[in-house]
Amino acid sequence: MVSSVESVVGTERKVVTEIPGPKSQAMHARRKEVVSHGLTQGYPIYIDRAEGAILLDIDGNRILDLGSGIAVTTIGHAVPEVIEAVSDAVSKFTHTCFMVTPYESYVQVCEELAALTPGDHAKTSALLNSGSEAVENAVKIARLATGRQAVIVFDHAYHGRTNLTMALTAKNMPYKDRFGPFAPEIYRMPMSYPFRDGLSGEEAAKRAIAQIEAQVGAKNVAALLIEPIQGEGGFIDPAPGFLPALSKWTTDNGVVFIADEIQSGFCRTGDWFAVNHEGVIPDMVTTAKGLAGGMPLAAVTGRAELMNAVHEGGLGGTYGGNPVAAAAALATIKVLRDRNLAGRAREIGEQIVSALTSLQKDTNIIGDIRGRGAMIAMELIEPGTKNPNAAAAKAIVAYCNARGVVALACGTFGNVIRLLPPLVITDEQLADGLGVIAEAVRSL
Ligand SMILES: Cc1ncc(COP(=O)(O)O)c(C=O)c1O
């Protein structure tokens, strides 16, 4: 089974039809009849199968994946260890509901999470289906454990699309527009955004803390929720010192520090978690995406005394920690560890930064290059200014897509191109993709 995937998909990008091809166009027409138009219609090529960093579409085009399904297939597509673990799990049982009759793989995933997440304190976890659900649960637990209500979030944050997480997310369009009313007791503070605010991490933290204390009051705050490197908001990597200063303030004030590592976790940034780069130890961590190699699984992991403060039955859900997804997570974690994919993420990051830096020197629309490991972005500006250039981001994505490369835009202003390749991408594949991006930038 695995070898037939390899032989069909191949390892090189190859466009053999117009993009989208005729079969994808026909499929897209069918979709429009029955799929809600409220879902983003990003790159309408329909996928038949995938392997490593290559997607094979139904027209036979081989597409280079620089997005990993938005940071999910970190270990690549069709990884033999995951296929085997999932097949084995499916053949045994697909569901019992962990709350009704439990099983070992759920416990094993929680053991891994306790060992891998930062800090050597006692930790417990709850497994869920999506990142949004993990964030919702983290907030629920922090409120119950502290007996406080206020939640601090930041400009440019993205935490999901459910009712509570819409309130936690910053950007109105498309995530929140006309979907209110939103949940109360959410307070948004300025993020550290070195390219735009010019502040050191300490200065930016001081500014945020002063606002929290003046507008909310430390004793009312249950949790401070932050993405250590913001994802959808534009890969904003706070200035050094920002996260440690916030973390210290939360500890001093009995506030639960929740690191949302849903996009940045599981080796993506060159370490297991992005907070590790500054030695920050969160009270709770939310994970999803890269955790289970493409199967839907999410988790909230935190200090045992917080997590266990919840009454029995207060957490859970029908499918959370599904045995097939749990088996996929165990295989994924093993692959990440055995192949040192954190190290590979750092190498990928160096190659991307080097290519983008030389592109920045001889073009005039790249304002900033930032991120860590294999989570790198370029922020596009109008020449000679810092004005966001969303049109350039759109044009670059379209250029890449037409040539068989998945490239993703993001950012509050829609002017950031983010690169999230699978960590098993080869040097040749990466160079090929970066070459297409360079052509795209130069074509503008
Ligand atoms: C940092 C972060 N938090 C939460 C979410 C929501 O996760 P999900 O889409 O699985 O609900 C995302 C998704 O992009 C994310 O990047």
XYZ file of C-alpha atoms and ligand atoms in Angstrom:
460
model
C 0.000 0.000 0.000
C 2.734 2.425 0.963
C 4.892 1.617 -2.066
C 1.945 2.104 -4.430
C 1.404 5.592 -2.918
C 5.070 6.378 -3.608
C 4.961 5.180 -7.174
C 1.783 7.101 -7.989
C 2.539 10.409 -6.347
C 6.209 10.951 -7.186
C 8.496 13.535 -5.652
C 8.621 16.383 -8.169
C 6.191 19.203 -8.782
C 4.675 18.756 -12.223
C 1.787 20.656 -13.754
C 0.214 18.751 -16.636
C -3.051 20.661 -17.192
C -4.262 24.189 -16.815
C -4.815 24.957 -13.097
C -7.383 24.053 -11.974
C -7.581 21.172 -14.431
C -10.798 20.098 -16.162
C -11.717 17.452 -13.583
C -11.137 19.861 -10.702
C -13.227 22.482 -12.469
C -16.085 20.019 -12.852
C -15.764 19.001 -9.213
C -15.778 22.621 -8.160
C -19.024 23.186 -10.037
C -20.554 20.216 -8.193
C -19.288 21.571 -4.907
C -20.917 24.914 -5.464
C -24.306 23.206 -5.628
C -24.015 21.456 -2.287
C -21.220 22.919 -0.145
C -21.901 26.117 1.748
C -20.348 29.112 0.066
C -19.303 30.266 3.535
C -16.197 28.075 3.353
C -13.048 29.598 1.875
C -12.549 28.498 -1.723
C -8.764 28.666 -1.606
C -6.972 26.607 -4.259
C -9.674 24.641 -6.069
C -7.665 21.665 -7.184
C -9.186 18.481 -5.800
C -6.786 16.033 -4.207
C -6.643 12.361 -5.043
C -3.723 11.319 -2.864
C -0.561 12.687 -1.330
C 2.843 11.678 -0.121
C 5.626 13.550 1.645
C 5.387 17.132 0.379
C 3.508 16.352 -2.842
C -0.250 16.405 -3.466
C -1.571 14.612 -6.525
C -4.751 16.169 -7.859
C -7.508 14.431 -9.792
C -6.142 15.833 -13.070
C -2.719 14.279 -12.451
C -0.965 17.500 -11.380
C 1.724 17.114 -8.751
C 1.463 20.025 -6.393
C 4.193 21.074 -3.969
C 2.701 21.575 -0.525
C 4.208 24.525 1.349
C 1.231 24.777 3.702
C 0.812 21.289 5.257
C -2.963 21.783 5.376
C -2.298 24.800 7.622
C 0.435 23.298 9.794
C -1.204 19.902 10.235
C 0.770 17.381 8.186
C 4.033 18.439 9.800
C 5.475 14.954 9.307
C 4.305 14.875 5.676
C 1.560 13.021 3.861
C 1.064 9.246 3.850
C 3.692 8.536 6.464
C 4.026 4.732 6.687
C 4.112 4.704 10.499
C 0.861 6.699 10.682
C -0.842 4.592 8.014
C 0.080 1.455 9.913
C -0.996 2.805 13.320
C -4.308 4.104 11.973
C -5.044 0.891 10.049
C -4.297 -1.197 13.109
C -6.495 0.989 15.331
C -9.381 0.977 12.833
C -9.263 -2.805 12.611
C -9.623 -3.076 16.402
C -12.317 -0.492 17.216
C -13.197 2.966 15.984
C -15.079 4.370 18.948
C -16.260 3.580 22.413
C -16.388 7.119 23.874
C -13.566 7.493 26.399
C -16.050 8.785 28.982
C -18.076 5.559 28.748
C -15.508 2.788 28.284
C -11.892 3.996 28.133
C -8.855 2.639 26.261
C -5.075 2.829 26.540
C -4.146 5.026 23.554
C -5.932 8.022 25.116
C -3.892 7.578 28.291
C -0.688 7.157 26.264
C -1.277 10.409 24.376
C -1.765 12.203 27.714
C 1.460 10.632 29.005
C 3.306 11.950 25.950
C 1.755 15.394 26.367
C 2.757 15.500 30.031
C 6.325 14.570 29.120
C 6.707 16.814 26.061
C 5.049 20.062 27.144
C 7.319 22.466 29.030
C 7.910 22.126 32.761
C 8.463 19.097 34.992
C 5.448 19.735 37.232
C 2.559 17.244 37.396
C 0.266 17.691 34.365
C -2.958 16.210 33.115
C -4.730 16.595 29.772
C -8.144 16.444 28.179
C -8.362 15.369 24.526
C -10.736 17.085 22.120
C -11.480 17.313 18.410
C -10.373 20.730 17.229
C -8.121 23.574 18.204
C -11.085 25.808 18.968
C -12.465 23.219 21.342
C -9.101 22.969 23.113
C -9.001 26.748 23.586
C -12.603 26.803 24.852
C -11.766 24.125 27.386
C -8.600 25.880 28.538
C -10.644 29.021 29.254
C -13.357 27.031 31.047
C -10.790 25.320 33.255
C -8.893 28.524 34.044
C -12.120 30.264 35.055
C -13.236 27.438 37.285
C -9.800 26.936 38.855
C -9.258 30.631 39.637
C -12.851 31.641 40.362
C -12.238 34.662 38.090
C -13.767 35.570 34.747
C -11.646 37.946 32.683
C -9.561 36.587 29.824
C -6.722 38.577 28.277
C -6.029 38.150 24.563
C -3.946 40.141 22.084
C -4.215 42.126 18.896
C -3.913 39.941 15.777
C -4.772 36.800 17.763
C -6.521 33.845 16.178
C -8.010 31.220 18.463
C -10.856 29.763 16.387
C -14.356 30.213 15.028
C -16.711 28.872 17.711
C -18.653 31.426 19.714
C -16.150 31.826 22.548
C -13.126 31.587 20.266
C -14.572 34.147 17.828
C -14.581 36.535 20.761
C -10.950 35.617 21.480
C -9.955 36.061 17.825
C -9.037 39.599 16.774
C -9.835 39.926 13.093
C -13.364 40.832 12.084
C -13.470 39.824 8.426
C -14.000 36.983 7.652
C -14.065 35.375 11.099
C -16.517 37.467 13.112
C -18.421 39.756 10.818
C -22.165 39.729 11.719
C -21.781 36.517 13.794
C -22.221 38.270 17.156
C -23.136 38.715 19.912
C -19.837 37.495 21.302
C -18.919 36.135 24.713
C -18.207 38.716 27.418
C -15.206 39.262 29.719
C -12.623 39.148 26.934
C -10.058 41.994 26.960
C -7.718 42.642 24.040
C -4.247 44.080 24.627
C -1.514 45.312 22.287
C 0.780 42.582 20.977
C 4.527 42.918 20.608
C 4.975 43.457 16.860
C 8.617 44.458 16.389
C 8.268 45.397 12.696
C 5.472 47.865 13.442
C 5.893 49.023 17.044
C 9.692 49.167 17.336
C 9.447 48.255 21.030
C 11.665 45.823 22.900
C 9.924 42.810 24.397
C 10.141 44.318 27.876
C 8.655 47.632 26.696
C 5.814 45.906 24.858
C 5.065 43.733 27.897
C 5.088 46.772 30.174
C 2.596 48.490 27.866
C 0.267 45.456 27.844
C 0.507 44.891 31.594
C -0.202 48.561 32.344
C -3.357 48.316 30.238
C -4.465 45.081 31.880
C -4.014 46.550 35.338
C -5.776 49.803 34.462
C -8.650 48.399 32.422
C -9.310 44.988 33.977
C -7.470 44.657 37.293
C -5.084 41.757 37.875
C -7.301 40.135 40.506
C -10.147 39.779 38.001
C -8.060 37.970 35.403
C -8.509 34.218 35.092
C -6.207 33.664 32.132
C -3.845 35.288 29.719
C -4.091 33.481 26.388
C -1.423 33.976 23.740
C 0.031 32.334 20.645
C 3.823 32.390 21.203
C 4.145 33.081 17.476
C 0.850 34.263 16.067
C -0.462 32.174 13.183
C -3.367 33.549 11.177
C -2.608 37.050 12.480
C 0.580 37.199 10.391
C 3.272 35.018 11.982
C 3.990 37.823 14.394
C 6.961 36.769 16.469
C 7.054 38.931 19.598
C 10.290 40.680 20.536
C 12.540 38.659 22.877
C 11.547 39.175 26.483
C 7.835 39.784 25.794
C 6.625 36.269 26.626
C 8.882 35.836 29.694
C 7.695 39.189 31.102
C 4.033 38.277 30.611
C 4.642 34.852 32.080
C 6.254 36.382 35.185
C 3.348 38.796 35.593
C 0.819 35.955 35.408
C 2.732 33.954 38.031
C 2.979 36.974 40.336
C -0.760 37.632 40.020
C -2.301 34.163 40.153
C -3.311 34.329 36.473
C -3.249 31.188 34.322
C -0.813 31.577 31.412
C -2.223 29.640 28.447
C 0.088 29.141 25.464
C -1.920 28.462 22.325
C 0.554 26.222 20.483
C -2.029 24.899 18.052
C -0.159 26.218 15.007
C 3.349 26.574 16.470
C 3.602 23.296 18.406
C 5.016 19.862 17.662
C 8.430 20.767 16.247
C 7.131 23.317 13.753
C 9.393 26.093 15.065
C 12.467 23.926 15.611
C 11.612 22.835 19.137
C 8.690 20.860 20.506
C 6.919 24.112 21.430
C 7.538 27.730 20.496
C 7.616 28.836 24.161
C 10.700 26.650 24.657
C 12.831 29.141 22.716
C 12.623 31.540 25.656
C 12.288 28.980 28.434
C 8.697 30.012 29.220
C 6.712 27.437 31.196
C 2.978 27.932 30.623
C 0.362 26.801 33.109
C -1.640 25.349 30.233
C -0.881 24.529 26.606
C -3.404 24.001 23.832
C -2.395 21.757 20.942
C -3.990 20.325 17.797
C -2.914 20.423 14.113
C 0.588 18.830 14.033
C -0.263 16.566 16.965
C -1.872 13.738 15.021
C -0.476 13.712 11.483
C -3.738 14.834 9.871
C -6.268 13.082 12.077
C -8.523 15.383 14.106
C -7.200 15.552 17.646
C -6.625 18.422 20.045
C -5.606 18.718 23.650
C -5.435 20.988 26.614
C -2.593 20.085 28.917
C -1.932 21.884 32.169
C -0.862 21.888 35.761
C -2.612 18.973 37.461
C -4.035 21.181 40.205
C -5.778 23.390 37.626
C -6.901 20.645 35.280
C -8.121 18.428 38.120
C -10.030 21.221 39.850
C -12.909 20.534 37.450
C -15.767 18.367 38.737
C -16.216 14.965 37.090
C -18.188 15.327 33.866
C -17.274 19.001 33.464
C -14.950 18.219 30.554
C -15.238 15.889 27.599
C -17.270 15.259 24.483
C -18.419 12.308 22.424
C -15.441 12.001 20.101
C -12.589 13.680 21.968
C -9.495 11.465 21.951
C -10.958 9.109 19.368
C -8.872 5.903 19.313
C -7.922 6.190 15.638
C -6.782 9.795 16.095
C -4.964 8.849 19.300
C -3.100 6.061 17.480
C -2.147 8.555 14.774
C -0.846 10.965 17.429
C 1.341 8.313 19.045
C 2.833 7.412 15.661
C 3.271 11.082 14.757
C 5.092 11.883 17.993
C 7.369 8.882 17.446
C 8.205 10.052 13.919
C 8.892 13.597 15.117
C 11.196 12.258 17.820
C 12.945 9.433 15.911
C 13.686 11.544 12.836
C 14.668 14.634 14.823
C 12.215 16.719 12.828
C 12.747 19.668 15.174
C 16.316 19.767 13.874
C 15.031 19.498 10.323
C 12.648 22.408 10.989
C 15.637 24.560 11.946
C 17.479 23.627 8.735
C 14.370 24.387 6.668
C 14.071 27.733 8.427
C 17.649 28.661 7.579
C 17.105 27.843 3.917
C 13.877 29.829 3.751
C 15.285 32.859 5.558
C 18.388 32.874 3.376
C 16.316 32.729 0.155
C 13.857 35.382 1.317
C 16.625 37.669 2.581
C 18.339 37.772 -0.788
C 14.955 38.342 -2.438
C 14.311 41.198 -0.015
C 17.601 42.849 -1.000
C 16.855 43.071 -4.684
C 13.116 43.732 -4.619
C 11.187 46.455 -2.812
C 8.035 44.918 -1.373
C 9.323 42.671 1.408
C 9.158 44.666 4.634
C 9.886 41.952 7.152
C 10.949 38.302 7.283
C 10.139 36.591 10.544
C 9.249 33.407 12.371
C 11.179 30.414 13.572
C 12.102 27.037 12.162
C 9.692 25.946 9.459
C 7.177 28.658 10.402
C 8.483 31.631 8.424
C 6.678 34.509 6.759
C 7.356 37.610 4.738
C 5.305 40.743 5.293
C 4.651 42.659 2.091
C 4.561 46.419 1.949
C 4.070 49.141 -0.621
C 7.536 50.213 -1.807
C 9.175 52.829 0.373
C 6.513 52.604 3.123
C 5.262 50.187 5.760
C 1.773 50.263 4.273
C 0.423 46.719 4.016
C 0.403 45.355 0.463
C -2.396 42.797 0.417
C -2.615 42.947 -3.388
C 0.962 41.650 -3.632
C 0.191 38.754 -1.265
C -2.831 37.825 -3.348
C -0.841 37.992 -6.581
C 1.970 35.849 -5.147
C -0.468 33.172 -3.992
C -2.139 33.162 -7.419
C 1.228 32.950 -9.208
C 2.339 30.027 -7.036
C -0.979 28.217 -7.346
C -0.935 28.468 -11.132
C 2.480 26.775 -11.102
C 1.495 23.980 -8.737
C 2.649 25.362 -5.383
C 0.476 25.703 -2.289
C 1.294 29.064 -0.716
C -0.777 30.632 2.048
C -1.487 34.259 2.833
C -2.390 35.475 6.313
C -2.261 38.547 8.528
C -4.665 41.078 9.925
C -4.010 43.146 6.801
C -3.864 40.143 4.435
C -0.319 41.084 3.420
C 1.735 38.183 4.767
C 2.879 35.071 2.917
C 3.512 32.233 5.339
C 5.482 29.105 4.712
C 4.612 25.938 6.612
C 6.195 23.110 4.634
C 6.059 19.538 5.865
C 9.281 18.866 7.766
C 10.053 15.928 5.474
C 10.307 18.210 2.455
C 13.576 17.541 0.610
C 16.151 20.268 -0.033
C 15.365 20.008 -3.758
C 11.626 20.389 -3.220
C 12.162 23.347 -0.915
C 14.544 25.038 -3.361
C 11.996 24.477 -6.120
C 9.191 26.053 -4.078
C 11.326 28.993 -2.993
C 12.292 29.489 -6.634
C 8.635 29.812 -7.617
C 8.027 32.289 -4.781
C 11.046 34.337 -5.906
C 9.725 34.412 -9.487
C 6.347 35.486 -8.126
C 7.825 38.391 -6.141
C 9.989 39.488 -9.056
C 7.009 39.387 -11.414
C 5.272 42.177 -9.485
C -3.282 29.362 17.121
C -4.581 28.699 16.751
N -5.506 28.502 17.698
C -6.679 27.908 17.421
C -6.982 27.494 16.140
C -8.305 26.844 15.868
O -8.105 25.506 15.547
P -9.237 24.680 14.752
O -9.312 25.256 13.387
O -8.744 23.262 14.783
O -10.508 24.849 15.519
C -6.048 27.695 15.128
C -6.357 27.312 13.743
O -5.799 27.793 12.790
C -4.817 28.320 15.433
O -3.900 28.535 14.495
